[in-house]
Short mmCIF file of C-alpha atoms in Angstrom, two decimals:
data_model
loop_
_atom_site.label_atom_id
_atom_site.label_comp_id
_atom_site.label_asym_id
_atom_site.label_seq_id
_atom_site.Cartn_x
_atom_site.Cartn_y
_atom_site.Cartn_z
CA MET C 1226 -28.34 32.85 30.27
CA THR C 1227 -26.78 29.71 28.64
CA VAL C 1228 -27.63 26.66 31.06
CA SER C 1229 -27.58 23.53 29.81
CA ALA C 1230 -30.54 21.36 32.21
CA GLU C 1231 -29.32 18.09 30.07
CA PRO C 1232 -27.89 15.56 32.76
CA PHE C 1233 -24.14 13.80 32.07
CA SER C 1234 -24.78 10.59 30.48
CA PRO C 1235 -23.58 7.30 32.62
CA ALA C 1236 -20.21 7.46 30.25
CA LEU C 1237 -19.94 11.06 30.12
CA ARG C 1238 -19.40 11.41 33.90
CA ARG C 1239 -16.73 8.20 33.54
CA SER C 1240 -15.44 9.60 31.21
CA VAL C 1241 -14.59 13.02 33.11
CA GLY C 1242 -13.22 11.71 35.90
CA VAL C 1243 -11.15 9.46 34.11
CA VAL C 1244 -10.10 12.18 32.31
CA MET C 1245 -9.11 14.22 35.53
CA ILE C 1246 -6.62 11.68 36.78
CA GLY C 1247 -4.66 12.16 34.03
CA ALA C 1248 -4.68 15.80 33.44
CA SER C 1249 -3.54 15.93 36.80
CA LEU C 1250 -0.39 14.20 36.54
CA SER C 1251 0.67 15.21 33.36
CA PHE C 1252 -0.25 19.46 34.16
CA LEU C 1253 1.66 18.49 38.13
CA ASP C 1254 4.40 17.17 36.76
CA SER C 1255 4.90 20.76 34.54
CA THR C 1256 5.98 22.18 37.31
CA ILE C 1257 6.72 20.45 40.35
CA VAL C 1258 10.32 20.08 39.15
CA ASN C 1259 10.95 22.92 38.92
CA VAL C 1260 12.35 23.05 42.96
CA ALA C 1261 14.60 20.44 42.34
CA VAL C 1262 16.21 21.53 39.84
CA HIS C 1263 19.17 22.69 42.76
CA THR C 1264 18.49 19.62 44.66
CA LEU C 1265 19.62 17.65 42.29
CA SER C 1266 21.96 19.90 40.49
CA VAL C 1267 23.96 18.73 44.75
CA ASP C 1268 22.98 15.29 44.89
CA LEU C 1269 23.46 14.47 40.82
CA HIS C 1270 27.02 15.74 41.41
CA ALA C 1271 26.14 18.15 37.88
CA GLY C 1272 25.94 21.91 37.20
CA LEU C 1273 22.65 23.76 36.82
CA GLY C 1274 22.85 23.52 32.92
CA THR C 1275 23.07 19.85 33.22
CA VAL C 1276 19.97 19.69 35.76
CA GLN C 1277 18.38 22.39 33.45
CA TRP C 1278 18.10 19.46 31.07
CA VAL C 1279 15.27 17.68 34.03
CA VAL C 1280 13.10 20.28 32.70
CA THR C 1281 13.32 20.72 29.68
CA ALA C 1282 14.10 16.95 28.40
CA TYR C 1283 10.27 17.28 29.47
CA LEU C 1284 8.80 19.60 27.51
CA LEU C 1285 10.52 18.78 24.08
CA ALA C 1286 9.24 15.22 24.43
CA LEU C 1287 5.76 15.97 25.58
CA ALA C 1288 6.02 18.87 22.69
CA ALA C 1289 6.99 16.24 20.10
CA VAL C 1290 4.47 13.95 21.00
CA ILE C 1291 1.30 15.93 20.67
CA PRO C 1292 1.21 16.07 16.85
CA ALA C 1293 0.28 12.78 15.96
CA THR C 1294 -2.02 12.08 19.05
CA GLY C 1295 -4.84 12.93 16.69
CA TRP C 1296 -3.80 10.26 13.81
CA ALA C 1297 -3.22 8.29 16.86
CA ALA C 1298 -6.67 8.26 18.35
CA ARG C 1299 -8.15 7.47 15.23
CA ARG C 1300 -5.96 4.79 14.42
CA PHE C 1301 -5.35 2.60 17.63
CA GLY C 1302 -8.58 4.72 18.70
CA ALA C 1303 -8.82 6.62 22.49
CA ALA C 1304 -9.22 5.00 25.41
CA ARG C 1305 -6.42 2.49 23.87
CA LEU C 1306 -3.88 5.94 22.66
CA TYR C 1307 -5.17 7.04 25.92
CA VAL C 1308 -4.22 4.29 28.29
CA ALA C 1309 -0.70 3.57 26.71
CA ALA C 1310 -0.28 7.25 27.62
CA LEU C 1311 -0.71 6.78 30.66
CA VAL C 1312 1.84 3.69 31.16
CA VAL C 1313 4.32 4.93 29.49
CA PHE C 1314 3.89 7.91 31.68
CA THR C 1315 3.86 6.12 34.90
CA VAL C 1316 7.24 4.32 33.59
CA GLY C 1317 9.05 6.94 32.51
CA SER C 1318 7.74 7.99 36.33
CA VAL C 1319 9.66 5.08 38.21
CA LEU C 1320 13.06 5.34 35.69
CA CYS C 1321 12.97 9.19 37.45
CA ALA C 1322 13.12 7.91 40.67
CA CYS C 1323 15.59 5.47 39.95
CA SER C 1324 17.93 6.73 37.79
CA GLN C 1325 21.59 6.62 39.95
CA SER C 1326 22.87 9.71 36.97
CA VAL C 1327 21.75 12.69 35.68
CA GLY C 1328 22.01 10.97 32.52
CA MET C 1329 19.94 8.86 32.89
CA LEU C 1330 17.01 10.89 34.99
CA ILE C 1331 16.84 13.51 31.62
CA ALA C 1332 16.45 10.06 29.86
CA SER C 1333 13.94 8.79 32.30
CA ARG C 1334 11.76 12.45 31.82
CA ALA C 1335 11.66 12.39 27.96
CA VAL C 1336 10.13 9.17 28.96
CA GLN C 1337 7.77 10.74 30.32
CA GLY C 1338 7.39 13.69 28.86
CA VAL C 1339 6.08 10.82 25.72
CA GLY C 1340 3.48 9.85 27.71
CA GLY C 1341 2.44 13.14 29.62
CA GLY C 1342 2.58 14.56 26.36
CA ALA C 1343 -0.62 12.69 24.58
CA ILE C 1344 -2.26 12.25 27.64
CA MET C 1345 -4.76 15.73 27.73
CA PRO C 1346 -4.78 15.39 24.08
CA VAL C 1347 -5.99 11.89 24.18
CA GLY C 1348 -8.06 12.67 27.20
CA THR C 1349 -10.00 15.61 25.47
CA MET C 1350 -10.92 13.42 22.25
CA ILE C 1351 -12.67 10.85 24.93
CA TRP C 1352 -15.07 12.95 26.33
CA THR C 1353 -15.87 15.38 23.67
CA ALA C 1354 -16.80 12.50 21.87
CA ARG C 1355 -20.07 11.73 24.87
CA SER C 1356 -20.81 14.85 24.87
CA SER C 1357 -23.22 17.40 23.34
CA LYS C 1358 -21.89 21.23 22.32
CA ALA C 1359 -24.43 22.53 25.22
CA GLN C 1360 -22.37 20.51 27.85
CA MET C 1361 -19.21 21.37 26.74
CA GLY C 1362 -19.22 24.12 28.91
CA ARG C 1363 -19.73 22.88 32.14
CA VAL C 1364 -17.45 19.96 31.49
CA MET C 1365 -14.42 22.00 30.87
CA SER C 1366 -15.36 23.69 34.42
CA LEU C 1367 -14.74 20.55 35.99
CA ILE C 1368 -11.73 19.26 34.15
CA ALA C 1369 -10.71 23.42 35.03
CA ILE C 1370 -9.63 22.77 38.01
CA PRO C 1371 -6.60 19.70 37.94
CA ILE C 1372 -5.36 22.25 35.12
CA ILE C 1373 -5.03 25.09 36.75
CA LEU C 1374 -4.75 23.53 40.31
CA ALA C 1375 -1.97 21.46 39.23
CA PRO C 1376 0.92 23.79 38.33
CA THR C 1377 0.10 26.32 41.12
CA LEU C 1378 0.62 23.60 43.81
CA GLY C 1379 2.88 21.51 41.67
CA PRO C 1380 6.05 24.05 43.47
CA LEU C 1381 4.36 23.46 47.06
CA ILE C 1382 4.03 19.95 46.88
CA GLY C 1383 7.70 19.59 45.52
CA GLY C 1384 9.00 22.32 48.13
CA LEU C 1385 7.28 19.99 51.15
CA LEU C 1386 8.62 16.04 49.28
CA ILE C 1387 12.29 17.07 49.13
CA GLN C 1388 12.59 18.62 52.76
CA GLY C 1389 10.11 15.92 54.16
CA ILE C 1390 11.60 12.62 51.92
CA ASP C 1391 14.35 13.14 49.00
CA TRP C 1392 13.94 14.56 45.07
CA ARG C 1393 12.73 10.81 44.67
CA ALA C 1394 9.98 11.49 45.82
CA ILE C 1395 8.99 13.72 43.63
CA PHE C 1396 8.36 11.17 40.67
CA TRP C 1397 7.04 8.20 43.25
CA LEU C 1398 3.85 10.59 43.77
CA ASN C 1399 3.23 9.96 40.19
CA VAL C 1400 2.45 6.19 40.24
CA PRO C 1401 0.25 5.16 42.76
CA VAL C 1402 -2.05 7.77 40.91
CA GLY C 1403 -1.05 6.83 38.03
CA VAL C 1404 -1.52 3.01 38.24
CA VAL C 1405 -5.01 3.85 39.47
CA GLY C 1406 -5.86 5.76 36.33
CA ILE C 1407 -4.94 2.53 34.18
CA VAL C 1408 -7.06 0.86 36.65
CA LEU C 1409 -9.96 3.20 35.86
CA ALA C 1410 -9.15 3.42 32.26
CA LEU C 1411 -9.57 0.06 32.31
CA ARG C 1412 -12.54 -0.79 33.66
CA LEU C 1413 -14.42 2.43 32.90
CA LEU C 1414 -13.72 2.81 29.36
CA PRO C 1415 -14.81 1.86 26.43
CA MET C 1416 -11.86 0.27 24.58
CA GLY C 1417 -13.21 -0.52 21.18
CA GLY C 1418 -10.94 -0.41 17.80
CA GLY C 1419 -9.79 2.10 16.17
CA GLY C 1420 -11.23 2.89 12.50
CA ASP C 1421 -9.60 4.01 9.30
CA ALA C 1422 -7.21 6.56 9.58
CA GLY C 1423 -5.15 6.29 6.57
CA ARG C 1424 -1.43 6.34 6.34
CA LEU C 1425 0.60 8.65 9.05
CA ASP C 1426 1.22 11.29 7.34
CA VAL C 1427 5.58 10.86 7.59
CA THR C 1428 6.34 14.03 6.15
CA GLY C 1429 3.96 16.49 8.10
CA LEU C 1430 5.13 14.83 11.18
CA ILE C 1431 8.62 15.47 10.42
CA LEU C 1432 8.06 18.88 10.19
CA ALA C 1433 5.53 19.66 12.72
CA SER C 1434 7.47 17.94 15.80
CA THR C 1435 10.81 19.64 14.38
CA GLY C 1436 8.92 22.45 14.06
CA ILE C 1437 7.69 22.54 17.37
CA VAL C 1438 11.11 21.07 19.56
CA GLY C 1439 12.98 23.45 17.58
CA ILE C 1440 11.08 26.21 18.97
CA THR C 1441 10.33 24.95 22.67
CA TYR C 1442 13.75 24.19 22.47
CA GLY C 1443 15.34 27.59 21.34
CA LEU C 1444 12.99 28.91 23.96
CA ALA C 1445 14.29 27.20 26.68
CA GLU C 1446 17.43 28.11 26.32
CA LEU C 1447 17.36 32.02 25.93
CA GLY C 1448 15.20 31.64 29.08
CA ASP C 1449 18.26 29.10 30.50
CA THR C 1450 20.95 32.13 28.91
CA ALA C 1451 19.43 35.03 29.74
CA GLY C 1452 19.93 36.43 26.28
CA LEU C 1453 20.83 36.03 23.18
CA ASP C 1454 22.18 32.35 22.38
CA THR C 1455 23.15 30.90 18.92
CA ALA C 1456 22.16 27.44 20.06
CA ALA C 1457 18.80 29.29 20.68
CA LEU C 1458 18.71 31.27 17.60
CA ILE C 1459 19.45 28.65 15.15
CA ALA C 1460 16.89 26.29 17.01
CA LEU C 1461 14.16 29.58 16.77
CA LEU C 1462 14.68 29.22 13.23
CA VAL C 1463 14.74 25.75 12.41
CA GLY C 1464 11.50 25.26 14.27
CA LEU C 1465 10.02 28.38 12.86
CA ALA C 1466 10.83 27.58 9.40
CA ALA C 1467 10.13 23.38 9.86
CA LEU C 1468 6.41 25.03 10.97
CA ALA C 1469 6.69 27.50 7.43
CA GLY C 1470 6.96 24.16 6.03
CA PHE C 1471 4.41 21.97 7.42
CA VAL C 1472 1.39 24.83 6.89
CA VAL C 1473 2.26 24.68 2.83
CA HIS C 1474 2.87 20.70 3.29
CA ALA C 1475 -1.11 20.85 5.46
CA LEU C 1476 -2.62 22.94 2.21
CA ARG C 1477 -1.58 20.26 -0.38
CA THR C 1478 -1.40 17.30 1.40
CA LYS C 1479 -5.47 15.49 1.20
CA ARG C 1480 -4.78 13.88 4.20
CA PRO C 1481 -2.50 15.90 6.59
CA LEU C 1482 -1.34 15.63 10.42
CA LEU C 1483 -3.21 18.13 11.55
CA ASP C 1484 -5.57 19.74 9.96
CA VAL C 1485 -4.50 23.70 9.30
CA ARG C 1486 -8.60 24.67 7.79
CA LEU C 1487 -9.56 24.90 10.89
CA TYR C 1488 -8.67 28.26 11.15
CA ALA C 1489 -10.12 29.73 8.06
CA GLY C 1490 -13.34 29.68 11.51
CA ARG C 1491 -12.66 32.95 12.83
CA ALA C 1492 -14.40 32.05 16.38
CA PHE C 1493 -11.71 29.42 15.55
CA THR C 1494 -9.15 30.74 14.77
CA ALA C 1495 -10.09 34.02 17.66
CA ALA C 1496 -9.86 30.53 20.46
CA ALA C 1497 -6.28 29.59 19.40
CA VAL C 1498 -5.16 32.79 19.41
CA ALA C 1499 -7.03 33.74 22.85
CA GLN C 1500 -4.99 29.92 24.24
CA PHE C 1501 -1.24 31.37 22.78
CA ALA C 1502 -1.58 34.32 23.94
CA LEU C 1503 -3.58 33.39 27.76
CA GLY C 1504 -0.66 30.68 27.70
CA ALA C 1505 1.57 33.18 27.60
CA ALA C 1506 0.79 35.82 30.03
CA ASN C 1507 -0.72 32.98 32.69
CA PHE C 1508 2.40 30.10 32.82
CA GLY C 1509 4.16 32.94 32.18
CA GLY C 1510 3.55 34.86 34.75
CA MET C 1511 4.00 31.83 37.34
CA ILE C 1512 7.16 31.88 37.07
CA LEU C 1513 7.73 35.59 38.46
CA MET C 1514 5.66 35.31 42.41
CA PRO C 1515 7.97 32.44 43.47
CA LEU C 1516 11.36 34.06 42.31
CA TYR C 1517 10.02 36.95 43.41
CA PHE C 1518 9.23 35.58 47.43
CA GLN C 1519 12.63 33.74 47.09
CA THR C 1520 14.79 36.59 46.05
CA VAL C 1521 13.37 39.67 47.17
CA ARG C 1522 11.39 37.74 50.01
CA GLY C 1523 14.19 35.53 51.55
CA GLU C 1524 11.22 32.51 51.65
CA GLY C 1525 12.48 29.23 51.98
CA VAL C 1526 10.49 26.79 49.48
CA ILE C 1527 7.80 25.22 51.23
CA VAL C 1528 6.65 29.22 52.55
CA ALA C 1529 7.03 30.49 48.59
CA GLY C 1530 4.91 27.58 48.14
CA LEU C 1531 1.96 28.28 50.33
CA LEU C 1532 2.09 31.66 49.17
CA LEU C 1533 1.09 30.69 45.90
CA ALA C 1534 -1.57 29.10 46.92
CA PRO C 1535 -4.11 32.10 46.57
CA THR C 1536 -4.18 32.15 43.17
CA GLY C 1537 -5.19 28.50 42.78
CA LEU C 1538 -7.58 29.66 45.61
CA GLY C 1539 -9.12 32.31 43.44
CA ALA C 1540 -9.21 29.69 40.15
CA LEU C 1541 -10.93 26.90 41.56
CA LEU C 1542 -13.58 29.90 43.16
CA SER C 1543 -14.35 30.84 39.13
CA ALA C 1544 -15.46 27.04 38.17
CA PRO C 1545 -18.61 27.15 39.00
CA PHE C 1546 -19.19 29.68 36.81
CA ILE C 1547 -17.49 29.29 34.00
CA ASP C 1548 -20.44 27.63 32.33
CA ARG C 1549 -22.43 30.26 33.69
CA TYR C 1550 -22.65 32.04 30.83
CA GLY C 1551 -21.51 32.15 26.73
CA ALA C 1552 -17.95 30.83 27.02
CA GLY C 1553 -17.11 33.90 24.59
CA ILE C 1554 -18.74 36.63 27.25
CA THR C 1555 -17.25 34.42 30.28
CA SER C 1556 -13.61 33.91 28.59
CA PHE C 1557 -13.26 38.38 27.76
CA THR C 1558 -14.40 38.95 31.51
CA GLY C 1559 -11.95 36.78 32.39
CA ALA C 1560 -9.14 39.07 30.79
CA ALA C 1561 -10.23 41.58 31.83
CA VAL C 1562 -9.90 40.56 35.35
CA LEU C 1563 -6.46 39.97 34.43
CA VAL C 1564 -6.08 42.95 32.91
CA VAL C 1565 -7.07 44.54 36.00
CA SER C 1566 -6.00 42.23 38.78
CA THR C 1567 -2.27 42.23 36.80
CA ILE C 1568 -1.41 45.96 37.46
CA PRO C 1569 -0.93 46.02 41.30
CA PHE C 1570 2.48 44.22 40.89
CA VAL C 1571 3.92 46.31 38.72
CA PHE C 1572 4.12 48.49 41.72
CA LEU C 1573 6.30 45.33 43.69
CA THR C 1574 8.27 47.00 46.56
CA ALA C 1575 10.29 44.97 48.95
CA THR C 1576 8.02 45.11 51.52
CA THR C 1577 4.22 44.91 50.08
CA PRO C 1578 1.87 43.25 51.96
CA TYR C 1579 1.73 39.35 51.64
CA LEU C 1580 -1.70 40.37 52.25
CA LEU C 1581 -2.10 42.43 50.22
CA LEU C 1582 -0.57 40.82 47.21
CA CYS C 1583 -2.23 36.90 48.45
CA LEU C 1584 -6.07 39.12 47.84
CA VAL C 1585 -4.95 40.17 44.52
CA MET C 1586 -3.19 36.62 43.43
CA VAL C 1587 -7.54 35.09 44.82
CA ILE C 1588 -8.43 37.40 41.60
CA ARG C 1589 -5.48 37.13 39.58
CA GLY C 1590 -6.54 33.20 39.64
CA ILE C 1591 -10.37 33.69 39.23
CA GLY C 1592 -9.54 35.64 35.71
CA PHE C 1593 -7.05 32.93 35.01
CA GLY C 1594 -10.46 30.56 35.22
CA LEU C 1595 -12.54 32.74 33.76
CA SER C 1596 -10.70 32.83 30.87
CA ILE C 1597 -8.29 29.90 30.01
CA ILE C 1598 -11.29 26.99 29.78
CA PRO C 1599 -13.82 28.62 28.16
CA ALA C 1600 -11.71 30.05 25.51
CA MET C 1601 -10.98 26.74 24.89
CA THR C 1602 -15.05 25.25 25.00
CA ALA C 1603 -15.44 27.84 22.65
CA ALA C 1604 -12.77 26.32 20.24
CA TYR C 1605 -15.07 23.44 20.30
CA GLN C 1606 -18.19 24.45 20.30
CA ALA C 1607 -16.63 26.25 16.64
CA LEU C 1608 -15.91 23.22 15.45
CA PRO C 1609 -18.29 19.55 13.80
CA PRO C 1610 -17.63 16.60 16.17
CA ASP C 1611 -15.48 14.87 14.03
CA LYS C 1612 -13.10 17.62 13.59
CA ILE C 1613 -12.19 18.26 17.66
CA PRO C 1614 -9.02 15.05 16.97
CA ASP C 1615 -7.72 17.63 14.31
CA ALA C 1616 -8.43 20.85 16.60
CA THR C 1617 -7.46 18.71 20.16
CA PRO C 1618 -3.38 18.79 19.37
CA GLN C 1619 -3.71 21.80 18.06
CA LEU C 1620 -4.74 23.55 21.29
CA ASN C 1621 -2.72 22.68 23.05
CA VAL C 1622 0.54 22.94 21.41
CA LEU C 1623 -0.38 26.36 21.10
CA GLN C 1624 -0.95 26.62 25.75
CA ARG C 1625 2.14 24.84 25.65
CA VAL C 1626 4.35 26.46 23.93
CA GLY C 1627 2.36 29.96 24.55
CA GLY C 1628 3.52 29.76 28.38
CA ALA C 1629 7.00 28.22 26.65
CA ILE C 1630 7.62 31.76 25.42
CA GLY C 1631 5.81 33.74 28.00
CA THR C 1632 8.29 31.94 30.37
CA ALA C 1633 11.15 32.69 27.94
CA VAL C 1634 11.08 36.89 27.25
CA LEU C 1635 10.11 37.23 30.94
CA THR C 1636 12.86 34.96 32.00
CA VAL C 1637 15.18 36.90 30.08
CA VAL C 1638 13.62 40.63 30.67
CA LEU C 1639 13.92 39.34 34.60
CA SER C 1640 17.10 38.74 34.47
CA ASP C 1641 18.68 41.97 33.53
CA GLN C 1642 16.90 43.82 35.46
CA LEU C 1643 17.62 42.06 38.88
CA ARG C 1644 21.71 41.98 36.95
CA HIS C 1645 21.39 46.04 37.63
CA HIS C 1646 19.85 45.99 40.35
CA PRO C 1647 21.50 44.08 43.44
CA THR C 1648 19.72 45.73 46.72
CA PRO C 1649 16.66 44.21 48.15
CA ALA C 1650 14.78 47.47 47.18
CA GLY C 1651 15.83 47.37 43.39
CA GLN C 1652 14.81 44.00 42.61
CA ALA C 1653 11.68 44.65 44.13
CA GLY C 1654 11.29 47.44 41.15
CA GLY C 1655 13.31 44.78 39.07
CA PHE C 1656 9.80 42.83 39.26
CA GLY C 1657 7.58 45.87 38.70
CA THR C 1658 8.86 46.27 35.89
CA THR C 1659 8.92 42.52 34.64
CA PHE C 1660 5.12 42.63 34.99
CA LEU C 1661 4.77 46.12 33.45
CA TRP C 1662 5.24 42.78 30.35
CA VAL C 1663 3.08 40.59 32.20
CA LEU C 1664 0.42 43.49 31.54
CA ALA C 1665 1.29 44.14 28.27
CA ILE C 1666 1.21 40.40 27.13
CA THR C 1667 -1.62 40.05 29.25
CA ILE C 1668 -3.70 43.16 27.35
CA ALA C 1669 -2.50 41.06 24.11
CA ALA C 1670 -4.23 37.74 24.84
CA ALA C 1671 -7.69 39.61 26.30
CA VAL C 1672 -7.45 41.07 22.00
CA PRO C 1673 -8.99 37.91 20.61
CA THR C 1674 -11.82 37.57 23.32
CA ILE C 1675 -13.44 40.03 22.61
CA VAL C 1676 -13.52 38.69 18.85
CA LEU C 1677 -15.38 35.42 20.75
CA ALA C 1678 -17.35 37.39 22.67
CA HIS C 1679 -18.71 39.34 19.48
CA THR C 1680 -18.62 36.08 17.37
CA GLU C 1681 -21.12 34.69 20.00
CA HIS C 1682 -23.44 37.10 20.56
CA GLN C 1683 -23.67 37.24 16.49
CA ALA C 1684 -24.35 33.58 16.73
CA ARG C 1685 -27.15 34.01 19.57
CA ARG C 1686 -27.91 36.91 17.62
CA ARG C 1687 -28.89 35.05 14.24
CA ALA C 1688 -30.83 32.37 16.49
CA ASN C 1689 -32.91 34.32 17.64
CA ALA C 1690 -33.87 35.79 14.49
CA SER C 1691 -33.78 32.64 13.07
CA THR C 1692 -36.92 31.52 16.61
CA SER C 1693 -38.44 34.25 15.58
CA GLY C 1694 -38.92 33.98 12.25
CA GLU C 1695 -40.02 30.70 12.40
CA THR C 1696 -42.47 31.24 15.48
CA ALA C 1697 -43.99 34.08 13.16
CA ASP C 1698 -44.54 31.28 10.63
CA ALA C 1699 -46.27 28.51 12.06
CA GLY C 1700 -48.54 31.48 13.65
CA PRO C 1701 -52.46 32.19 11.74
#
């Protein structure tokens, strides 16, 4: 058992509390708008294809800003950058709520994405700077609460606000929370200046941002068109070429924007791959059940959102166990639970009892909580503290892009299934077939967690052997 009794310092407690507020905003806004697409199309007199950019603009801006957060935090100070990110996000929310046209709303969502993209990476830098490696698992079990619950509760909160007030309430909700976060950050976090960050790697920033935005846009378009699209294909090819160019550039540059040499370590590489694959399995799979409830079972947005709550409950139940054992074995256990709990969804029918579905979703939520957060903890524990500002943006990008890939692939598969099965029974079977893909992705996600568990076991054996050797040397 690896639980540390080392108490949190007052500075660490303050940091965790403030970061949890920002994490809630960032992750909640990734899903809360999804249920408003149809309403926005009607109120703003725009087609669904145009309104979809309300979601896509946020993702693109978020993806573009993440690579620069490590350098900016070193240059201006992590706490100052965190406050600035919250301010930009809150201002963007006000602009969204005041939008009178779809064009203004899309532009405002891009502003929101710039702030939202920086919140989580910089927030992670703040608390990791104040915690020991032994405390990281316990901190992540707390940070996990908004990370896990916010995407699950987003559709429910969005549906309630749309039906009870209107779509603008989705964005007004962010304002008081954002203001509280800004005030607390200014009062509780030390606003020290930055240090010598060196010159900004402009070439690296252009290549990394182009690569991530190209891939994100391409996947979003691929999912929206439910098939191969010329614009999506070009964006994907440009994105992949830019990322390849960035890797070559980073290996040749003395102070690159992101340190890709971190992947020389087996533990960090396994954790990074796990973040990517688990992001695809978890966030990609999240889109299916609300669609099943609405398409096959004929439920409204509020009921569909309520029926997703068991996943959040399961994730919440997992929080006390996230740091009970080693991060590697916990992540592997969570991935195994995810695999097993995905199997029942393969056999979905048009009359599958809601009670059964809710019970399985609770178990799947437990697997979600036990897998993705410990995998990130394992990545941080495998690095020296000075490398965390380089690692954090990369892990955030991998998780978000993994989710985007999972969403795009599953959307294409599901659209094809529904097109060929117009009856409720046939559509339910189509969802079951799509969940076969989720199962395959989840099994693939479990592989790097095996490496994490093995690496952790080997490290523990070496530590025990070293301790035994020191004890023997100290003997008579």
